[in-house]
Short mmCIF file of C-alpha atoms in Angstrom, two decimals:
data_model
loop_
_atom_site.label_atom_id
_atom_site.label_comp_id
_atom_site.label_asym_id
_atom_site.label_seq_id
_atom_site.Cartn_x
_atom_site.Cartn_y
_atom_site.Cartn_z
CA MET A 1 78.84 21.80 61.98
CA LYS A 2 78.21 25.10 63.74
CA VAL A 3 74.88 25.29 65.60
CA LEU A 4 73.27 28.20 67.41
CA ALA A 5 71.25 26.56 70.21
CA ILE A 6 68.60 28.75 71.85
CA HIS A 7 66.62 28.06 75.00
CA ASN A 8 64.53 29.76 77.70
CA PHE A 9 65.37 27.95 80.95
CA HIS A 10 62.78 27.50 83.67
CA ARG A 11 63.53 28.60 87.21
CA LYS A 12 66.52 27.21 89.08
CA ASN A 13 66.08 23.68 90.43
CA SER A 14 62.84 23.21 88.45
CA ALA A 15 64.21 19.92 87.02
CA SER A 16 62.21 20.57 83.84
CA GLY A 17 62.71 18.02 81.10
CA ASP A 18 63.34 20.57 78.35
CA ASP A 19 66.11 22.18 80.43
CA GLN A 20 67.71 18.78 80.90
CA VAL A 21 67.40 17.96 77.20
CA PHE A 22 68.96 21.26 76.14
CA LYS A 23 71.98 20.70 78.39
CA SER A 24 72.50 17.07 77.43
CA GLU A 25 71.86 17.56 73.70
CA THR A 26 74.22 20.52 73.35
CA ALA A 27 76.86 18.58 75.33
CA LEU A 28 76.37 15.68 72.94
CA LEU A 29 76.92 17.97 69.96
CA ASP A 30 80.12 19.23 71.61
CA LYS A 31 81.30 15.69 72.22
CA TYR A 32 81.03 14.79 68.55
CA GLY A 33 83.08 17.78 67.42
CA ASN A 34 80.43 20.32 66.53
CA GLN A 35 80.74 23.97 67.46
CA VAL A 36 77.78 24.98 69.61
CA ILE A 37 76.95 28.61 70.35
CA ARG A 38 74.48 28.77 73.22
CA TYR A 39 72.05 31.67 73.62
CA THR A 40 69.92 31.26 76.74
CA VAL A 41 67.83 33.17 79.26
CA SER A 42 66.23 32.02 82.51
CA ASN A 43 62.88 32.76 84.10
CA ASP A 44 64.91 33.60 87.20
CA ASP A 45 65.95 36.74 85.31
CA PHE A 46 62.33 37.91 85.35
CA ASP A 47 62.16 37.49 89.13
CA ASN A 48 65.23 39.70 89.50
CA PHE A 49 63.88 42.54 87.38
CA GLY A 50 62.48 45.68 88.98
CA MET A 51 58.92 46.77 88.14
CA ALA A 52 60.00 48.57 84.95
CA GLY A 53 62.00 45.53 83.85
CA LYS A 54 59.08 43.20 84.48
CA ILE A 55 56.74 45.39 82.44
CA THR A 56 59.27 45.48 79.59
CA ALA A 57 59.73 41.70 79.78
CA ALA A 58 55.97 41.13 79.77
CA MET A 59 55.60 43.28 76.65
CA GLY A 60 58.53 41.40 75.14
CA MET A 61 56.60 38.15 75.27
CA LEU A 62 54.81 39.33 72.12
CA TRP A 63 57.97 40.51 70.39
CA SER A 64 61.33 40.98 72.07
CA PHE A 65 63.38 43.54 70.16
CA LYS A 66 66.24 42.85 72.57
CA HIS A 67 66.50 39.15 71.74
CA TYR A 68 65.65 39.67 68.07
CA LYS A 69 68.63 42.00 67.72
CA ALA A 70 70.91 39.79 69.85
CA VAL A 71 70.21 36.69 67.74
CA GLN A 72 70.82 38.61 64.52
CA GLN A 73 74.13 39.90 65.87
CA ILE A 74 75.24 36.41 66.87
CA ILE A 75 74.35 35.04 63.45
CA ASP A 76 76.16 37.89 61.72
CA LYS A 77 79.28 37.30 63.82
CA GLU A 78 79.34 33.49 64.13
CA LYS A 79 77.63 32.48 60.87
CA PRO A 80 76.11 29.22 62.18
CA ASP A 81 74.96 26.56 59.75
CA LEU A 82 71.57 26.46 61.44
CA VAL A 83 69.61 27.52 64.52
CA HIS A 84 68.10 24.95 66.89
CA VAL A 85 65.39 26.41 69.13
CA HIS A 86 64.16 24.52 72.18
CA THR A 87 61.89 26.71 74.35
CA PHE A 88 61.28 30.36 73.44
CA PHE A 89 58.44 31.27 75.81
CA PRO A 90 58.09 33.51 77.70
CA LEU A 91 61.19 35.72 77.62
CA LEU A 92 62.73 35.09 74.19
CA SER A 93 59.46 35.36 72.26
CA PRO A 94 58.83 34.19 68.66
CA SER A 95 60.91 37.18 67.47
CA ILE A 96 64.00 34.95 67.57
CA LEU A 97 62.47 32.77 64.84
CA TYR A 98 62.13 35.81 62.59
CA ALA A 99 65.66 36.92 63.42
CA ALA A 100 67.10 33.64 62.19
CA LYS A 101 64.97 33.45 59.06
CA ARG A 102 65.68 37.03 58.07
CA MET A 103 69.38 36.29 58.35
CA GLY A 104 68.89 33.39 55.94
CA VAL A 105 69.55 30.60 58.47
CA LYS A 106 67.42 27.45 58.66
CA VAL A 107 65.52 26.85 61.91
CA VAL A 108 64.96 23.52 63.67
CA ALA A 109 62.63 23.49 66.69
CA THR A 110 62.21 20.74 69.26
CA LEU A 111 58.63 20.70 70.56
CA HIS A 112 58.95 19.68 74.20
CA ASP A 113 55.25 20.20 74.89
CA THR A 114 52.00 21.12 73.12
CA ARG A 115 52.58 24.91 73.14
CA PHE A 116 51.61 25.27 69.46
CA ILE A 117 48.23 23.69 70.27
CA CYS A 118 47.71 25.02 73.79
CA PRO A 119 49.39 28.34 74.73
CA CYS A 120 49.67 27.07 78.32
CA SER A 121 51.76 24.16 76.94
CA THR A 122 50.02 21.51 79.10
CA SER A 123 46.83 20.76 77.13
CA LEU A 124 45.09 20.82 80.50
CA ARG A 125 42.06 22.76 81.68
CA GLY A 126 42.28 22.21 85.39
CA THR A 127 42.95 18.49 85.51
CA GLU A 128 41.20 17.60 82.24
CA ILE A 129 42.83 17.17 78.83
CA CYS A 130 41.84 20.05 76.52
CA ASN A 131 43.07 20.91 73.01
CA LYS A 132 40.26 23.24 71.97
CA CYS A 133 42.59 26.20 71.39
CA GLY A 134 44.09 24.31 68.46
CA ASP A 135 41.42 26.16 66.44
CA GLY A 136 43.11 29.48 67.23
CA LYS A 137 40.25 30.89 69.34
CA TYR A 138 42.55 31.56 72.25
CA PHE A 139 40.38 34.04 74.11
CA ARG A 140 38.33 31.20 75.59
CA MET A 141 41.34 30.94 77.91
CA CYS A 142 40.14 34.09 79.66
CA ARG A 143 36.85 32.49 80.67
CA TYR A 144 38.64 29.65 82.43
CA GLY A 145 41.79 31.45 83.59
CA CYS A 146 43.83 28.73 81.92
CA PHE A 147 47.20 30.47 82.23
CA LYS A 148 48.29 30.36 85.88
CA ASN A 149 44.63 30.52 87.02
CA SER A 150 44.55 34.20 86.02
CA ARG A 151 42.08 35.71 83.57
CA LEU A 152 44.31 38.75 83.09
CA GLN A 153 47.41 36.70 82.34
CA SER A 154 45.32 34.42 80.12
CA PHE A 155 44.16 37.49 78.18
CA ILE A 156 47.75 38.64 77.64
CA VAL A 157 48.85 35.18 76.46
CA ALA A 158 45.78 34.89 74.21
CA CYS A 159 46.71 38.22 72.58
CA ILE A 160 50.29 37.04 72.00
CA PHE A 161 49.29 33.77 70.37
CA SER A 162 46.46 35.34 68.36
CA TYR A 163 48.95 37.81 66.86
CA HIS A 164 51.36 35.05 65.91
CA ARG A 165 48.53 32.87 64.63
CA ILE A 166 47.53 35.67 62.25
CA ARG A 167 51.15 36.00 61.13
CA ARG A 168 51.44 32.19 60.98
CA SER A 169 54.74 32.54 62.81
CA PHE A 170 54.94 28.93 63.92
CA TYR A 171 54.01 27.63 60.47
CA ARG A 172 56.33 29.76 58.33
CA GLN A 173 59.38 30.56 60.46
CA ILE A 174 60.41 26.99 61.31
CA ASP A 175 61.92 24.64 58.72
CA ARG A 176 61.82 21.41 60.73
CA TYR A 177 59.84 20.35 63.79
CA ILE A 178 61.25 17.65 66.03
CA CYS A 179 58.35 15.92 67.76
CA LEU A 180 58.84 13.50 70.63
CA ASN A 181 55.96 11.09 70.03
CA GLU A 182 53.20 10.15 67.63
CA ASN A 183 50.53 11.96 69.64
CA GLN A 184 52.33 15.28 69.15
CA ILE A 185 52.52 14.66 65.41
CA ARG A 186 48.79 13.92 65.23
CA LEU A 187 47.90 17.05 67.22
CA LEU A 188 50.02 19.27 64.96
CA THR A 189 48.84 17.85 61.65
CA ASP A 190 45.22 18.10 62.82
CA VAL A 191 45.62 21.89 63.04
CA GLY A 192 47.36 22.33 59.71
CA PHE A 193 51.09 21.90 60.31
CA ASP A 194 52.97 20.48 57.33
CA LYS A 195 53.62 16.79 58.01
CA ASN A 196 56.57 16.87 55.62
CA LYS A 197 58.37 19.24 58.00
CA ILE A 198 57.81 17.02 61.06
CA ILE A 199 60.14 14.27 62.24
CA LYS A 200 60.04 12.17 65.40
CA LYS A 201 63.10 11.84 67.58
CA TYR A 202 63.06 10.59 71.15
CA ASN A 203 65.13 12.18 73.88
CA PHE A 204 68.10 10.33 75.34
CA VAL A 205 69.85 9.98 78.67
CA PRO A 206 73.42 8.93 79.45
CA ASP A 207 73.91 5.31 80.41
CA ALA A 208 72.97 5.58 84.08
CA GLU A 209 73.16 1.79 84.54
CA ALA A 210 76.88 1.80 83.75
CA ASN A 211 77.77 4.64 86.09
CA LEU A 212 75.56 4.42 89.14
CA LYS A 213 75.08 1.96 91.97
CA ALA A 214 72.06 1.62 94.18
CA ILE A 215 72.56 3.28 97.53
CA LYS A 216 71.07 2.45 100.89
CA VAL A 217 69.38 5.31 102.72
CA LYS A 218 68.93 4.66 106.42
CA THR A 219 65.62 6.48 106.65
CA ILE A 220 63.84 4.38 104.02
CA PRO A 221 63.08 0.62 103.92
CA ASP A 222 64.95 -1.96 101.84
CA GLN A 223 62.07 -2.41 99.39
CA TYR A 224 60.00 0.44 98.01
CA VAL A 225 58.20 1.91 95.01
CA VAL A 226 59.44 5.25 93.62
CA PHE A 227 57.86 8.42 92.30
CA TYR A 228 60.26 11.17 91.27
CA GLY A 229 60.00 14.39 89.29
CA ARG A 230 58.11 17.64 89.56
CA ILE A 231 55.67 17.81 92.44
CA GLY A 232 53.00 19.44 90.31
CA GLU A 233 49.40 18.96 89.25
CA GLU A 234 50.26 17.78 85.73
CA LYS A 235 52.49 14.97 87.03
CA GLY A 236 49.53 13.32 88.74
CA VAL A 237 50.64 14.09 92.28
CA ARG A 238 47.05 14.31 93.53
CA SER A 239 46.33 10.97 91.90
CA LEU A 240 49.43 9.56 93.59
CA MET A 241 48.07 10.63 96.97
CA GLN A 242 44.70 9.02 96.21
CA ILE A 243 46.40 5.80 95.14
CA TRP A 244 48.54 5.56 98.27
CA ASN A 245 45.59 6.34 100.52
CA GLN A 246 44.57 2.80 99.53
CA LEU A 247 48.04 1.21 99.84
CA PRO A 248 48.98 1.41 103.53
CA ASP A 249 51.37 -1.55 103.37
CA ILE A 250 53.52 -0.65 100.33
CA PRO A 251 56.39 1.80 100.95
CA LEU A 252 56.58 4.79 98.60
CA VAL A 253 59.69 6.98 98.22
CA VAL A 254 59.07 10.37 96.58
CA MET A 255 61.72 12.80 95.34
CA GLY A 256 61.28 16.19 93.74
CA GLY A 257 60.11 19.74 94.25
CA GLY A 258 57.38 21.92 92.84
CA PRO A 259 54.24 23.95 93.47
CA LEU A 260 52.42 21.19 95.39
CA GLU A 261 55.41 20.39 97.57
CA GLU A 262 54.04 21.75 100.85
CA GLU A 263 50.66 20.12 100.36
CA PHE A 264 52.28 16.82 99.49
CA LYS A 265 54.64 16.96 102.47
CA ALA A 266 51.73 17.58 104.84
CA TRP A 267 49.96 14.56 103.36
CA ALA A 268 53.09 12.38 103.46
CA ASP A 269 53.68 13.21 107.13
CA LYS A 270 50.37 11.50 107.91
CA HIS A 271 51.40 8.25 106.18
CA ASP A 272 53.98 6.02 107.83
CA ASN A 273 54.74 4.23 104.55
CA VAL A 274 55.45 7.38 102.51
CA TYR A 275 58.99 8.80 102.53
CA PHE A 276 59.21 12.27 100.99
CA LEU A 277 62.83 13.28 100.39
CA GLY A 278 62.09 16.58 98.61
CA TYR A 279 64.48 17.86 95.96
CA THR A 280 67.31 15.33 95.65
CA GLN A 281 70.55 15.86 93.73
CA HIS A 282 70.25 14.08 90.39
CA ASP A 283 72.84 11.32 90.76
CA LYS A 284 71.69 10.51 94.28
CA CYS A 285 68.08 10.50 93.09
CA LEU A 286 68.85 7.97 90.35
CA SER A 287 70.81 5.80 92.79
CA ILE A 288 67.75 5.68 95.04
CA VAL A 289 65.55 4.86 92.03
CA LYS A 290 67.90 2.02 91.16
CA GLY A 291 67.48 0.61 94.66
CA GLY A 292 63.70 0.57 94.32
CA SER A 293 61.41 -2.12 92.93
CA PHE A 294 59.71 -0.09 90.19
CA VAL A 295 58.55 3.45 89.37
CA VAL A 296 54.99 4.75 89.38
CA PHE A 297 54.16 7.65 87.06
CA PRO A 298 50.47 8.71 87.09
CA SER A 299 50.96 11.82 84.91
CA ILE A 300 47.76 13.49 83.71
CA TRP A 301 49.19 15.48 80.78
CA TYR A 302 50.83 14.66 77.44
CA GLU A 303 54.41 13.79 78.34
CA GLY A 304 56.61 14.52 75.33
CA CYS A 305 59.41 12.01 75.86
CA SER A 306 59.56 11.81 79.62
CA MET A 307 63.07 11.92 81.00
CA VAL A 308 61.77 10.15 84.10
CA GLU A 309 60.58 7.23 82.01
CA ILE A 310 63.70 6.79 79.92
CA GLU A 311 65.97 7.26 82.95
CA THR A 312 63.94 4.60 84.71
CA GLU A 313 64.47 2.20 81.82
CA SER A 314 68.19 2.98 81.70
CA LEU A 315 68.35 1.86 85.34
CA GLY A 316 66.66 -1.43 84.51
CA LYS A 317 63.41 -0.59 86.25
CA CYS A 318 59.89 -1.07 84.95
CA LEU A 319 57.09 1.50 85.09
CA VAL A 320 53.45 1.74 86.01
CA ALA A 321 52.25 4.83 84.15
CA SER A 322 49.19 6.58 82.74
CA ALA A 323 48.20 5.47 79.24
CA LEU A 324 48.70 8.91 77.72
CA GLY A 325 51.13 10.69 75.41
CA PHE A 326 54.63 9.21 75.28
CA SER A 327 53.72 6.36 77.64
CA GLU A 328 51.26 5.00 75.08
CA GLU A 329 54.09 4.05 72.72
CA ALA A 330 56.91 3.61 75.25
CA ILE A 331 55.31 0.95 77.45
CA GLU A 332 54.20 -2.51 76.36
CA ASN A 333 51.91 -4.04 78.94
CA GLY A 334 53.50 -6.92 80.80
CA VAL A 335 56.83 -6.43 78.99
CA ASN A 336 58.52 -3.31 80.35
CA GLY A 337 55.70 -2.06 82.56
CA TYR A 338 51.98 -1.42 82.64
CA LYS A 339 49.74 1.33 81.27
CA ILE A 340 46.73 2.34 83.34
CA ALA A 341 43.80 4.39 82.03
CA LEU A 342 44.13 8.10 82.76
CA GLY A 343 42.85 8.92 86.23
CA ASP A 344 41.99 5.31 87.10
CA VAL A 345 43.07 5.36 90.74
CA ASP A 346 41.67 1.92 91.44
CA GLY A 347 43.41 0.53 88.34
CA PHE A 348 46.74 1.86 89.60
CA ARG A 349 46.07 0.41 93.05
CA ARG A 350 45.29 -3.05 91.69
CA CYS A 351 48.29 -3.09 89.35
CA ILE A 352 50.75 -1.88 92.00
CA THR A 353 49.44 -4.37 94.55
CA SER A 354 49.70 -7.26 92.12
CA LEU A 355 53.16 -6.31 90.84
CA TRP A 356 54.53 -5.75 94.36
CA ARG A 357 53.85 -9.42 95.10
CA GLU A 358 55.78 -10.65 92.02
CA PRO A 359 59.52 -9.97 92.50
CA LYS A 360 60.50 -12.30 89.64
CA LEU A 361 58.17 -10.45 87.26
CA ILE A 362 59.53 -7.12 88.47
CA SER A 363 63.06 -8.30 87.70
CA LYS A 364 62.11 -9.67 84.28
CA MET A 365 60.30 -6.50 83.23
CA GLY A 366 63.21 -4.43 84.53
CA SER A 367 65.56 -6.36 82.24
CA ASN A 368 63.17 -5.78 79.34
CA ALA A 369 63.06 -2.07 80.18
CA ARG A 370 66.85 -1.93 80.06
CA ARG A 371 66.86 -3.56 76.61
CA ASP A 372 64.24 -1.08 75.43
CA TYR A 373 66.50 1.76 76.59
CA GLU A 374 69.47 0.30 74.73
CA GLN A 375 67.43 0.05 71.53
CA LYS A 376 65.85 3.53 71.60
CA TYR A 377 67.44 6.04 73.94
CA MET A 378 71.25 5.71 73.79
CA PRO A 379 73.30 8.92 73.21
CA GLY A 380 75.24 7.68 70.17
CA ASP A 381 72.13 6.65 68.25
CA ASN A 382 70.45 9.90 69.20
CA TYR A 383 73.35 11.94 67.86
CA LYS A 384 73.16 10.14 64.51
CA GLN A 385 69.45 10.98 64.28
CA LEU A 386 70.08 14.61 65.17
CA GLU A 387 72.88 14.88 62.61
CA ASP A 388 70.58 13.42 59.93
CA ILE A 389 67.87 15.94 60.84
CA TYR A 390 70.30 18.84 60.55
CA ARG A 391 71.64 17.69 57.19
CA ALA A 392 68.15 17.10 55.78
CA THR A 393 67.08 20.56 56.95
CA LEU A 394 70.06 22.25 55.30
CA GLU A 395 69.34 20.42 52.04
CA CYS A 396 65.62 21.23 51.86
#
């Protein structure tokens, strides 16, 4: 099968899950003999533009003639069986959906976040869950400065999504939606998306257990709890700090980078039991995770199908995570981890303290987590699901 795969990468070293999924999924398609044509841009490109280029790119968020034409030319030349879109915002714009449809090619889209409900993609207003813009009244974003804490940028984004809401771009130009959990499906169907066009498929990760060994790092203790991923508001980093303010005797190793990195480092420097390693190369990061006792994940937004969580399970480690989004269906309390109510700092503290004292339980739940990975998130099974989705889309 010939597939045109399209994606708007985040900035370099962002470690964003959708970037990771695009790379691993297209590599998987290659591995099984498919021909993959990749069409990608990066938000780093925007940073490198001059003022005129940035103005043009900003206008192109509504409709990019450049990418519309480029996608049509690729389709005309390569004649792919279908187009698989991952992330289109901000640089590619919804114009690429129209380009594919007008060339008569079916479109599959993986929804890595809640962008079709919340133009900011996080379903957060500040630190609170919010899905009010599912009704299409996007200009309330301006009152709260939802997009990057800017009323002006929120106004621009509200205009973009209002235009495409009127045109019903996201309803009509996509033939199949791949959702990553049941919560996403519920949110979409609640605002009128056709349930018959929606299918659930989890992400996957390579078998990290088979390829990696735990490594000893001289600067951290032999036993520790791990947090790794983006050091950002939505990942619950402020909650993590509040939790560990109450856990002076349990070592915490943290790896990652992001907008709260400097603030977190300043906080970590004041805590003798917190070891902040910053951005850590992926394989080394997973080796350190494997050497830990378990992973804590106090995310405050709807995780789609968290790569952190399924990587953790592949390593045979259990999780203590917020009961929200993907975690709601991925974690069974007392089996492969624990779910704690969103924002319940004291609940996290009690659970972590109790689990830390039970090494046999940690080991048992880690083994269960590994089995869960083998049943749900292996590459071969994932490819079969993806192939079935493609074939069903072509036949509809």
